[in-house]
Amino acid sequence: MNNSKIWLSSPHMGGSEQQFVQEAFDSNWVAPLGPNVNGLEQDLEEYLGSEVHVGALSSGTAAIHLGLILLGVQAGDTVLCQSMTFSASANPILYLGATPVFIDSEEETWNICPTALEAAIVDCIAKGRKPKAIIAVHLYGVPYQIDEVRTIADKYGIPILEDSAEALGSSYKGQQCGTFGDIGVLSFNGNKIITTSGGGAIVTKSKELKDRAVFFATQSRDAAPHYQHSEIGYNYRMSNICAGIGRGQMQVLDAHVALRRKMHDFYVDLFQDIDAVKVFSTPNDDYYANYWLSAILVTPNSEKGIDREALRLAFEAANIESRPLWKPMHLQPVFENYPYYGANVAERLFENGLCLPSGSNLTDEERVRIAEVVRGFFCEK
Ligand SMILES: *Cc1c(COP(=O)(O)O)cnc(C)c1O
């Protein structure tokens, strides 16, 4: 039997990507601007609806960095950030010389906990350090508690930076993820739901804000015949070549979301009779997840030798990639000295959670191999 590596999430081309890239070569738009960049922005604006404006950038991290700048974050400010996330959500806070304050997850969506969030805000305000922004994340494509988080943000007048890097194609009450924050962020890295090989986008509510983001992303060049700069700039615009890949990927986004959701169904089925495993799923029908990654929680049983790490090693032995959930930021050596509010929910999720192969390009044969490892692991116990 074929024993080639099964990946967590690998690029999945739709077919027309190379055509868009070829057009870029044919017209000599081999630069960080051009028709594909404009086209991808338009495709995304149409897809997201809600009258948003999209700026294509070199990465999701760049979009978070510029998003925080647009929200007025400066050195010495406080920024609240979901602790359980990829480090790229938090790093730009430090690029700006601001201080991150990490917030726990709740059990339902694994995302920012409204109770811990409000406790942190009240405490920061009492200390005379009203937070400048809230970074909330849709982990693995499952939307955070949108209404609850928005209510708190509005109550205290703090803007939300919505990190939707994992959630293009997810929605809440019929509205697309990426459009809920005061600023939204998308990523098109190689492992994401669609890819431009590397890239990202910023989503804004006004054309002025989008133009401002693009201004910062192109070295903050003032309108002048020579190179004139009144503000610090960045080189964060997306390449027209990469944008060509993105245009092709947009044509298959919904089809690939459907395939990821089928992978989630596959795992729900597979683990149905295994009491020690719970498949991470949306709490109710208001939530629609792209299930970028399918994830499970394993209840450890030391007598039977069942825990997350033993299962991960069983997959590894079969040349199948699986990975623990994002290690919370407040537990990371680089961030451990910053404040954290919560009840260690994220910590427990991290201890027992595992992400499983979730690509839209997985084959029936690969699903059989995954199922064999799972049945073997739990039957022997
Ligand atoms: C991937 C990711 C990012 C960063 O996106 P890049 O395009 O890789 O810079 C940010 N936040 C989250 C939650 C991510 O998963």
CSV table of C-alpha atoms and ligand atoms in Angstrom, one decimal, residues 59-62 64 85-86 88-89 137 139 163 165-166 187-189 192 199-200 292 326, ligand 1:
chain,number,residue,atom,x,y,z
A,59,SER,CA,1.0,38.2,4.3
A,60,GLY,CA,-1.7,38.0,7.0
A,61,THR,CA,0.9,39.1,9.5
A,62,ALA,CA,1.5,42.3,7.5
A,64,ILE,CA,-2.4,42.6,11.3
A,85,THR,CA,-3.8,31.4,18.4
A,86,PHE,CA,-0.9,31.4,16.0
A,88,ALA,CA,1.3,35.9,14.1
A,89,SER,CA,-1.8,37.3,15.8
A,137,VAL,CA,-9.5,34.9,16.1
A,139,LEU,CA,-9.6,29.3,15.2
A,163,ASP,CA,-8.1,37.8,12.7
A,165,ALA,CA,-6.7,34.2,8.7
A,166,GLU,CA,-8.2,30.7,9.1
A,187,SER,CA,-4.2,34.9,5.0
A,188,PHE,CA,-3.3,33.1,1.9
A,189,ASN,CA,-0.3,31.2,3.2
A,192,LYS,CA,-4.6,28.0,4.5
A,199,GLY,CA,-0.1,36.5,1.0
A,200,GLY,CA,-2.8,38.2,2.9
A,292,TRP,CA,-9.9,24.7,7.8
A,326,TRP,CA,-1.9,26.2,18.9
B,1,LIG,C1,-1.8,32.0,9.3
B,1,LIG,C2,-2.2,32.9,10.4
B,1,LIG,C3,-1.8,34.2,10.5
B,1,LIG,C4,-0.7,34.8,9.7
B,1,LIG,O1,-0.9,34.8,8.3
B,1,LIG,P1,0.4,34.8,7.3
B,1,LIG,O2,-0.2,35.0,6.0
B,1,LIG,O3,1.1,33.4,7.5
B,1,LIG,O4,1.3,35.9,7.8
B,1,LIG,C5,-2.3,35.0,11.5
B,1,LIG,N1,-3.2,34.6,12.3
B,1,LIG,C6,-3.7,33.3,12.3
B,1,LIG,C7,-4.7,32.8,13.3
B,1,LIG,C8,-3.2,32.4,11.4
B,1,LIG,O5,-3.5,31.1,11.4
